[in-house]
Amino acid sequence: MSRHLAVSLLAVLALTETASTAAQQPEKPNVVFILADNVGYGDLGPYGGGELRGAPTPRIDQLAREGLRLTQFLVEPACTPSRAALMTGRYSIREGLSLIILPGGPNTLSAQSVTMGQLFKEQGYATAIFGKWHLGSEPQSLPTAHGFDEFYGIPPDMTWDSATYVEKIEITHSFAAPPAVLLARGPQIVEATAGGELHNVKPFTSEVRAEIDNELVAKSIEFMKRQTAARKPFFLYLPFSMGHIPNLPSSQFKGKSRIGNYGDKLMEGDYHVGQILDALKQLGVDDNTLLVFASDNGPSGEAFREYGNLGTPDMGSPGPFRGELGEVTEGSIRTFCFIRWPGHVKPNTNSYAMLSIMDFFPTFASIIGAKAPTDRPIDGVDQSDVLLGKSETGKRDTLLSFIGGELVASRWKQWRVYFTDVHPTGIGPQRQPGPGSASAPMAGYPKVFNIEMDQHEDLNVFGLFPIVAEPALKAVEEYLASVKKYPNPPAPNVTQFRSGGGGWD
């Protein structure tokens, strides 16, 4: 055999082996993460709501039948903290984002933060977010500065009720300016592409608010079509408005439920989830798409119920648990989560494994072959064995809860341990639960509740079960040790100010 022929044969064999190896490599799945906003544990059909709540959710019921339903999915107490935890795999306090951010405040996502968008981008994914970012509007804080190719949505430092800001200014005559000027200066729908600046699209008004999810879902489907045509894996993050006050339904769903605006919006969100499921099938990528549908925290409750129509409360249901958005009670931090991945996640299954919203960061990293940062604490854990049905218990049995700079509660197994009192303040119309609830120091001992014996947290059993304190406090000690090595940035606080130096403390 001539040397030239031998070299040629070796080259052919090498190419054949490479092609064979490539054929054996599993195709990277598309990932779609739909995030509802302030939808409670008891709102949707698969958790005892739906039809019983006067707002049927047939497509979400279908989603539960086709995938995995988590019954112990835990989040942070409010929108910004949960979204920071989801995007970074870390407790929000490590990012200085443990309170809902306010426009113009100093606490926004850092340029040094590593987000889920970056994980996917580094693995060759097309990435997009359509909806609510709520981690800051500074250039270094934008999603398009953190791995997302495309962003379209509401102001990235505001939430859905900002659509009413101009109306509220006009009612109160807070600023002396004509309506056209107020609209121009008020909240705007914005868009941006990777590395680019934000561009205003149109004023974010109540009329736009009512139809916004139609826009976001249409853009999501168009994005998936483009990437499928380009044969490129995609990561779609769709944090739409379902559940957040003011729940202004679109014209298609106005009056559809039996409980007013809130129910109408639940039914509308159910329809939009169905649109995404249908689009995946129509595009032929259904079998290779991992879809998650979850809520960022528990429901809006008494604090915001007046947004309803005709006397109906604009508030969700925490199911059997106590609390609402802004608190650290079980009803605030436990909500719904569905995971669907045909051929990988067994359909019509449930898991009681404790899974945190932070866990999706390392779990996705494991699934797509990405590497999480090693130069900082990552509080999430890889829960892919729970998704794939290989583990009933998962890798988590503790979770800490923060409000601002304070560590206020710990979960260990079925036990809730409080280091401060959390309860509504005031009486009558001045009653303030949720973000306005009291968080007062106690008399040196924690309060302990067993959420399986006592789901509503009515009976403090610290005196009967003091043994719970040790494992709950162990998680606290481990966290405090990590903070010594990796100090947290300044915690958000809008009631304390630096004297003489400018800025917020």
Coordinates of C-alpha atoms in Angstrom, one line a residue:
M1 CA 0.0 0.0 0.0
S2 CA 1.4 3.4 -0.9
R3 CA 2.1 5.9 1.8
H4 CA -0.3 8.3 0.1
L5 CA -3.1 5.7 0.1
A6 CA -2.5 4.8 3.7
V7 CA -2.7 8.4 4.8
S8 CA -5.9 8.8 2.8
L9 CA -7.4 5.7 4.4
L10 CA -6.4 7.0 7.9
A11 CA -8.1 10.3 7.2
V12 CA -11.3 8.6 6.0
L13 CA -11.3 6.4 9.2
A14 CA -10.7 9.5 11.3
L15 CA -13.6 11.3 9.7
T16 CA -15.9 8.3 10.0
E17 CA -15.0 8.0 13.7
T18 CA -15.6 11.7 14.3
A19 CA -19.0 11.5 12.5
S20 CA -19.9 8.4 14.6
T21 CA -18.9 10.1 17.8
A22 CA -20.9 13.2 16.8
A23 CA -23.9 11.0 16.1
Q24 CA -23.6 9.5 19.6
Q25 CA -23.5 12.9 21.2
P26 CA -26.9 13.8 22.7
E27 CA -28.5 16.8 21.1
K28 CA -28.6 19.8 23.5
P29 CA -32.2 20.5 24.5
N30 CA -33.9 23.8 24.0
V31 CA -35.0 25.2 27.3
V32 CA -38.1 27.4 27.9
F33 CA -38.6 28.9 31.3
I34 CA -42.0 30.6 31.8
L35 CA -42.3 32.6 35.0
A36 CA -45.6 33.7 36.4
D37 CA -45.8 36.6 38.8
N38 CA -47.3 36.3 42.3
V39 CA -49.4 33.2 41.5
G40 CA -50.1 31.2 44.7
Y41 CA -49.8 27.6 45.5
G42 CA -53.6 27.2 45.6
D43 CA -54.4 29.1 42.4
L44 CA -54.0 26.5 39.6
G45 CA -55.9 23.3 38.9
P46 CA -53.2 20.8 39.6
Y47 CA -52.8 22.3 43.1
G48 CA -56.4 22.4 44.0
G49 CA -57.4 25.7 42.3
G50 CA -58.5 26.1 38.7
E51 CA -62.2 25.2 38.4
L52 CA -62.5 25.3 42.2
R53 CA -61.2 28.8 42.2
G54 CA -63.7 29.9 39.5
A55 CA -60.9 30.0 36.9
P56 CA -60.4 26.8 35.0
T57 CA -56.8 26.1 33.8
P58 CA -57.1 23.2 31.3
R59 CA -53.8 23.7 29.5
I60 CA -51.9 23.8 32.8
D61 CA -53.8 20.7 33.8
Q62 CA -52.5 19.1 30.6
L63 CA -49.0 20.3 31.4
A64 CA -49.1 18.6 34.8
R65 CA -50.3 15.3 33.1
E66 CA -47.4 15.5 30.6
G67 CA -44.7 16.3 33.1
L68 CA -43.5 16.6 36.7
R69 CA -45.3 18.6 39.4
L70 CA -43.2 19.8 42.3
T71 CA -45.1 20.1 45.6
Q72 CA -42.2 21.6 47.6
F73 CA -40.9 24.3 45.3
L74 CA -39.4 27.2 47.3
V75 CA -38.6 30.7 46.2
E76 CA -37.6 34.1 47.8
P77 CA -40.2 36.4 49.3
A78 CA -40.6 38.9 46.5
C79 CA -40.0 39.6 42.8
T80 CA -36.5 41.0 42.5
P81 CA -35.0 38.6 45.1
S82 CA -36.5 35.5 43.4
R83 CA -35.4 36.6 39.9
A84 CA -31.9 37.3 41.1
A85 CA -31.8 33.9 42.7
L86 CA -33.1 32.2 39.6
M87 CA -30.7 34.0 37.3
T88 CA -27.5 33.6 39.4
G89 CA -28.1 30.4 41.4
R90 CA -27.4 32.3 44.6
Y91 CA -29.2 33.8 47.5
S92 CA -30.3 37.3 46.4
I93 CA -28.5 38.9 49.3
R94 CA -25.2 37.8 47.8
E95 CA -26.1 40.0 44.8
G96 CA -27.3 43.0 46.9
L97 CA -30.9 42.3 45.6
S98 CA -32.8 41.0 48.7
L99 CA -35.5 43.6 48.4
I100 CA -37.7 44.7 45.5
I101 CA -35.6 47.3 43.7
L102 CA -36.8 50.9 43.3
P103 CA -36.1 53.0 40.2
G104 CA -33.1 55.1 40.8
G105 CA -31.9 53.0 43.8
P106 CA -28.2 51.9 44.0
N107 CA -28.9 48.2 44.2
T108 CA -28.9 46.6 40.7
L109 CA -27.4 43.5 39.1
S110 CA -23.6 43.8 39.1
A111 CA -21.4 43.6 36.0
Q112 CA -19.6 40.8 37.8
S113 CA -22.8 38.7 38.2
V114 CA -22.9 35.5 36.1
T115 CA -26.4 34.7 34.9
M116 CA -28.3 31.8 33.4
G117 CA -28.3 33.7 30.2
Q118 CA -24.5 33.6 30.1
L119 CA -24.5 29.8 30.9
F120 CA -26.6 29.2 27.8
K121 CA -24.9 31.7 25.6
E122 CA -21.5 30.1 26.3
Q123 CA -22.9 26.8 25.2
G124 CA -23.9 28.1 21.8
Y125 CA -27.6 28.8 22.5
A126 CA -29.6 31.7 21.1
T127 CA -31.1 33.5 24.1
A128 CA -34.0 35.8 24.6
I129 CA -36.1 37.3 27.4
F130 CA -39.5 38.8 26.8
G131 CA -41.2 40.4 29.8
K132 CA -40.1 41.5 33.2
W133 CA -36.4 41.6 34.2
H134 CA -36.6 43.6 37.4
L135 CA -32.9 43.5 38.2
G136 CA -32.0 47.0 37.1
S137 CA -31.8 49.4 34.2
E138 CA -28.2 50.4 34.5
P139 CA -26.1 49.4 31.4
Q140 CA -24.2 46.7 33.4
S141 CA -27.5 45.3 34.8
L142 CA -29.4 44.7 31.6
P143 CA -30.2 41.2 30.4
T144 CA -28.4 42.0 27.1
A145 CA -25.3 42.6 29.2
H146 CA -25.7 39.2 30.8
G147 CA -25.9 36.7 27.9
F148 CA -29.3 37.5 26.4
D149 CA -29.3 38.2 22.7
E150 CA -32.7 39.9 22.8
F151 CA -34.9 41.7 25.3
Y152 CA -38.4 43.2 24.9
G153 CA -40.5 44.1 27.9
I154 CA -41.4 46.5 30.6
P155 CA -38.8 48.9 32.2
P156 CA -36.1 46.6 33.6
D157 CA -36.1 48.3 37.0
M158 CA -39.9 48.3 37.3
T159 CA -42.8 45.9 37.6
W160 CA -46.3 45.5 36.1
D161 CA -48.1 48.1 38.2
S162 CA -45.9 50.8 36.8
A163 CA -48.5 50.9 34.0
T164 CA -50.7 52.9 36.4
Y165 CA -48.0 55.4 37.5
V166 CA -49.0 58.2 35.1
E167 CA -52.7 57.8 36.0
K168 CA -51.8 58.0 39.7
I169 CA -49.8 61.1 39.1
E170 CA -52.7 62.7 37.3
I171 CA -55.1 61.8 40.0
T172 CA -52.9 63.3 42.7
H173 CA -51.4 66.2 40.7
S174 CA -48.1 65.1 42.0
F175 CA -46.2 66.7 39.1
A176 CA -47.2 69.8 37.2
A177 CA -46.9 68.5 33.6
P178 CA -49.4 68.0 30.8
P179 CA -50.5 64.4 30.0
A180 CA -48.3 64.1 26.9
V181 CA -45.2 65.0 28.9
L182 CA -46.1 62.6 31.7
L183 CA -46.5 59.8 29.1
A184 CA -43.2 60.6 27.5
R185 CA -41.4 60.6 30.8
G186 CA -43.3 57.7 32.3
P187 CA -42.6 54.0 32.1
Q188 CA -41.9 52.8 28.6
I189 CA -41.9 49.4 26.8
V190 CA -38.3 48.9 25.8
E191 CA -36.2 46.7 23.7
A192 CA -32.5 45.9 23.3
T193 CA -30.1 43.5 21.7
A194 CA -26.8 42.0 23.0
G195 CA -24.4 44.7 24.1
G196 CA -26.7 47.5 23.0
E197 CA -28.6 50.3 24.7
L198 CA -32.3 50.3 25.6
H199 CA -34.6 51.8 23.1
N200 CA -38.1 53.1 24.0
V201 CA -40.9 51.5 22.0
K202 CA -44.1 53.0 23.4
P203 CA -45.5 54.3 26.8
F204 CA -46.4 51.5 29.2
T205 CA -50.0 52.3 30.0
S206 CA -52.9 50.4 31.5
E207 CA -54.2 49.7 27.9
V208 CA -50.8 48.3 27.0
R209 CA -50.7 46.4 30.3
A210 CA -53.9 44.6 29.4
E211 CA -52.6 43.2 26.1
I212 CA -48.9 42.9 27.0
D213 CA -48.8 39.1 27.4
N214 CA -50.2 38.7 23.9
E215 CA -47.2 40.6 22.7
L216 CA -44.7 38.7 24.8
V217 CA -46.0 35.3 23.7
A218 CA -46.1 36.3 20.0
K219 CA -42.5 37.4 20.2
S220 CA -41.5 34.2 22.0
I221 CA -43.1 32.1 19.3
E222 CA -41.4 34.1 16.6
F223 CA -38.0 33.7 18.4
M224 CA -38.5 30.0 18.6
K225 CA -39.4 29.8 14.9
R226 CA -36.3 31.7 13.9
Q227 CA -33.9 29.6 15.9
T228 CA -35.6 26.3 14.8
A229 CA -35.2 27.4 11.2
A230 CA -31.5 28.2 11.9
R231 CA -31.1 24.8 13.6
K232 CA -29.8 26.5 16.7
P233 CA -30.7 25.5 20.3
F234 CA -32.5 28.2 22.2
F235 CA -33.1 29.4 25.7
L236 CA -36.3 31.3 26.0
Y237 CA -37.0 33.1 29.3
L238 CA -40.7 34.3 29.3
P239 CA -41.4 36.2 32.6
F240 CA -44.9 37.3 31.7
S241 CA -47.5 39.2 33.8
M242 CA -50.0 36.5 34.8
G243 CA -50.9 37.0 38.5
H244 CA -49.4 40.5 39.2
I245 CA -51.5 43.5 40.2
P246 CA -53.2 45.1 38.4
N247 CA -54.5 42.0 36.7
L248 CA -56.0 43.7 33.7
P249 CA -57.2 41.0 31.4
S250 CA -56.9 41.3 27.6
S251 CA -60.1 41.9 25.7
Q252 CA -60.2 38.2 24.8
F253 CA -60.4 37.1 28.4
K254 CA -62.3 40.0 30.1
G255 CA -65.1 38.4 32.2
K256 CA -64.2 34.8 31.4
S257 CA -63.7 33.7 35.0
R258 CA -66.2 33.7 37.8
I259 CA -64.0 35.7 40.2
G260 CA -63.2 39.0 38.4
N261 CA -59.9 40.3 37.0
Y262 CA -57.6 37.9 38.9
G263 CA -59.4 34.8 37.6
D264 CA -59.6 36.3 34.1
K265 CA -55.8 36.7 34.1
L266 CA -55.3 33.2 35.4
M267 CA -57.3 31.9 32.5
E268 CA -55.4 34.1 30.0
G269 CA -52.1 32.8 31.4
D270 CA -53.3 29.3 31.0
Y271 CA -54.1 30.0 27.3
H272 CA -50.7 31.5 26.8
V273 CA -49.0 28.4 28.3
G274 CA -51.0 26.4 25.8
Q275 CA -49.8 28.6 22.9
I276 CA -46.2 27.8 23.8
L277 CA -46.9 24.1 24.1
D278 CA -48.6 24.1 20.7
A279 CA -45.8 26.1 19.1
L280 CA -43.2 23.5 20.2
K281 CA -45.2 20.8 18.6
Q282 CA -45.8 22.7 15.4
L283 CA -42.1 23.5 15.1
G284 CA -41.2 19.8 15.6
V285 CA -39.0 20.5 18.6
D286 CA -41.4 19.3 21.3
D287 CA -39.4 16.2 22.2
N288 CA -36.2 18.1 22.5
T289 CA -37.4 20.9 24.7
L290 CA -37.2 21.1 28.5
L291 CA -40.0 23.4 29.6
V292 CA -40.4 24.8 33.2
F293 CA -43.5 26.8 34.3
A294 CA -43.2 28.3 37.8
S295 CA -44.1 31.4 39.9
D296 CA -41.6 33.8 41.3
N297 CA -43.2 33.9 44.8
G298 CA -46.5 33.5 46.6
P299 CA -49.6 35.5 45.8
S300 CA -50.4 39.1 46.2
G301 CA -52.8 39.2 49.1
E302 CA -54.5 41.7 51.3
A303 CA -51.9 44.4 50.6
F304 CA -53.0 44.8 47.0
R305 CA -56.5 43.4 46.9
E306 CA -58.1 46.8 46.0
Y307 CA -56.9 46.5 42.4
G308 CA -59.8 44.1 41.7
N309 CA -63.0 45.1 39.8
L310 CA -66.5 45.4 41.1
G311 CA -65.5 44.5 44.6
T312 CA -63.6 41.3 43.6
P313 CA -60.2 41.1 45.3
D314 CA -57.2 41.1 43.1
M315 CA -55.4 38.5 45.2
G316 CA -54.2 34.9 44.8
S317 CA -54.4 31.9 47.1
P318 CA -51.5 30.4 49.1
G319 CA -53.5 27.1 49.4
P320 CA -53.3 25.7 52.9
F321 CA -50.3 27.8 53.9
R322 CA -50.0 31.2 55.6
G323 CA -48.7 34.4 54.0
E324 CA -48.4 36.4 50.8
L325 CA -45.8 38.2 48.7
G326 CA -43.3 40.1 50.8
E327 CA -43.4 37.8 53.8
V328 CA -41.2 34.8 54.6
T329 CA -44.0 32.6 55.6
E330 CA -44.7 29.3 53.8
G331 CA -47.4 30.7 51.7
S332 CA -45.0 33.3 50.4
I333 CA -42.1 31.1 49.5
R334 CA -43.8 27.9 48.4
T335 CA -45.5 28.0 45.1
F336 CA -46.1 25.9 41.9
C337 CA -43.7 24.4 39.5
F338 CA -44.1 22.1 36.5
I339 CA -41.3 20.5 34.5
R340 CA -41.9 18.9 31.1
W341 CA -39.2 17.2 29.0
P342 CA -40.6 14.3 26.8
G343 CA -38.5 11.2 27.0
H344 CA -36.6 12.4 30.0
V345 CA -39.1 13.6 32.6
K346 CA -41.7 11.0 33.4
P347 CA -45.2 12.2 32.6
N348 CA -48.0 12.6 35.2
T349 CA -45.6 12.4 38.2
N350 CA -45.2 14.3 41.4
S351 CA -42.2 15.0 43.6
Y352 CA -42.1 16.2 47.2
A353 CA -38.4 16.8 47.0
M354 CA -37.4 20.3 48.3
L355 CA -36.3 22.3 45.3
S356 CA -35.3 25.9 45.3
I357 CA -35.6 28.4 42.5
M358 CA -31.8 28.7 42.8
D359 CA -31.4 25.1 41.9
F360 CA -32.3 25.6 38.3
F361 CA -28.9 27.4 37.6
P362 CA -26.7 24.4 38.4
T363 CA -29.3 21.9 37.2
F364 CA -29.4 23.5 33.7
A365 CA -25.6 23.8 33.8
S366 CA -25.4 20.0 34.3
I367 CA -27.9 19.2 31.6
I368 CA -26.3 21.4 28.9
G369 CA -22.7 20.7 29.8
A370 CA -21.9 24.2 31.2
K371 CA -19.7 25.1 34.1
A372 CA -21.0 27.2 37.0
P373 CA -18.6 29.8 38.4
T374 CA -16.1 28.6 41.0
D375 CA -15.0 32.0 42.3
R376 CA -18.1 32.6 44.4
P377 CA -20.6 30.6 46.5
I378 CA -23.3 28.9 44.4
D379 CA -26.2 28.2 46.7
G380 CA -28.2 26.2 44.2
V381 CA -27.6 22.5 43.9
D382 CA -27.9 20.2 40.8
Q383 CA -31.3 18.6 41.0
S384 CA -31.3 16.8 37.7
D385 CA -31.8 13.5 39.4
V386 CA -35.2 14.7 40.7
L387 CA -36.2 15.8 37.2
L388 CA -35.1 12.5 35.7
G389 CA -36.9 10.4 38.4
K390 CA -33.6 9.0 39.8
S391 CA -34.1 10.6 43.3
E392 CA -37.2 11.0 45.5
T393 CA -35.6 13.3 48.0
G394 CA -33.1 15.4 46.0
K395 CA -30.0 17.1 47.4
R396 CA -31.6 19.8 49.5
D397 CA -33.2 19.8 53.0
T398 CA -32.5 23.4 54.1
L399 CA -33.2 26.9 52.8
L400 CA -32.6 30.3 54.3
S401 CA -34.9 33.4 53.8
F402 CA -33.7 37.0 53.8
I403 CA -35.4 40.4 53.8
G404 CA -33.1 43.2 53.1
G405 CA -30.0 42.7 55.1
E406 CA -31.6 40.4 57.6
L407 CA -31.6 36.6 57.8
V408 CA -35.2 36.1 59.1
A409 CA -36.0 32.4 58.7
S410 CA -34.7 28.9 58.0
R411 CA -36.4 25.8 56.5
W412 CA -35.1 22.4 57.6
K413 CA -37.1 19.5 56.2
Q414 CA -40.7 20.0 57.3
W415 CA -39.8 22.6 59.9
R416 CA -40.0 26.4 59.6
V417 CA -37.8 28.3 62.0
Y418 CA -38.3 32.1 62.5
F419 CA -35.7 34.5 63.9
T420 CA -38.1 37.5 63.8
D421 CA -41.8 37.9 64.1
V422 CA -43.7 38.3 60.8
H423 CA -47.2 39.6 61.1
P424 CA -49.5 42.2 59.6
T425 CA -49.5 45.6 61.3
G426 CA -52.3 48.2 61.7
I427 CA -56.1 47.8 61.8
G428 CA -58.9 48.3 59.3
P429 CA -57.9 50.0 56.1
Q430 CA -54.4 50.6 57.5
R431 CA -53.7 46.8 57.9
Q432 CA -50.4 46.1 56.2
P433 CA -49.5 42.5 55.5
G434 CA -47.0 41.4 52.8
P435 CA -44.1 43.9 52.2
G436 CA -45.5 46.1 54.9
S437 CA -45.7 43.5 57.6
A438 CA -43.7 43.8 60.8
S439 CA -40.5 42.0 61.3
A440 CA -39.6 42.4 64.9
P441 CA -36.9 40.9 67.1
M442 CA -38.1 38.2 69.5
A443 CA -37.1 37.4 73.0
G444 CA -34.0 35.4 72.2
Y445 CA -35.6 32.2 71.0
P446 CA -36.7 31.3 67.6
K447 CA -40.3 30.3 66.7
V448 CA -40.7 26.8 65.2
F449 CA -43.6 25.5 63.2
N450 CA -44.1 22.0 61.6
I451 CA -45.7 22.7 58.3
E452 CA -46.9 19.1 57.9
M453 CA -48.6 19.0 61.3
D454 CA -49.7 22.6 61.1
Q455 CA -49.7 23.9 57.5
H456 CA -51.0 27.3 58.5
E457 CA -48.3 27.9 61.1
D458 CA -50.7 28.5 64.0
L459 CA -48.9 26.6 66.7
N460 CA -45.3 27.5 67.8
V461 CA -43.8 24.2 69.0
F462 CA -40.3 25.4 69.9
G463 CA -40.9 24.3 73.5
L464 CA -41.8 20.8 72.4
F465 CA -39.3 20.4 69.7
P466 CA -36.1 22.4 70.6
I467 CA -34.0 19.7 68.8
V468 CA -35.0 21.3 65.5
A469 CA -32.9 24.4 66.3
E470 CA -29.6 22.6 65.9
P471 CA -29.9 21.5 62.2
A472 CA -31.7 24.7 61.3
L473 CA -28.9 26.8 62.8
K474 CA -26.3 24.6 61.1
A475 CA -27.4 26.0 57.8
V476 CA -27.1 29.5 59.2
E477 CA -23.6 28.8 60.5
E478 CA -22.5 27.5 57.1
Y479 CA -23.9 30.6 55.3
L480 CA -22.2 32.9 57.8
A481 CA -18.9 31.1 57.3
S482 CA -19.2 31.6 53.5
V483 CA -19.9 35.3 54.0
K484 CA -16.6 35.7 55.9
K485 CA -14.8 34.3 52.8
Y486 CA -17.0 36.0 50.2
P487 CA -18.5 39.2 51.8
N488 CA -21.9 40.3 50.5
P489 CA -22.3 43.7 48.8
P490 CA -24.3 46.3 50.8
A491 CA -27.8 45.1 51.4
P492 CA -30.7 47.2 50.0
N493 CA -32.3 49.6 52.4
V494 CA -34.5 52.6 51.6
T495 CA -34.8 53.8 55.2
Q496 CA -31.2 54.4 56.0
F497 CA -28.9 56.9 54.4
R498 CA -25.2 57.8 54.6
S499 CA -24.6 61.1 56.3
G500 CA -22.3 63.4 54.3
G501 CA -21.1 60.9 51.8
G502 CA -24.2 60.7 49.5
G503 CA -26.0 57.6 48.4
W504 CA -28.0 55.1 50.3
D505 CA -26.7 52.9 53.0

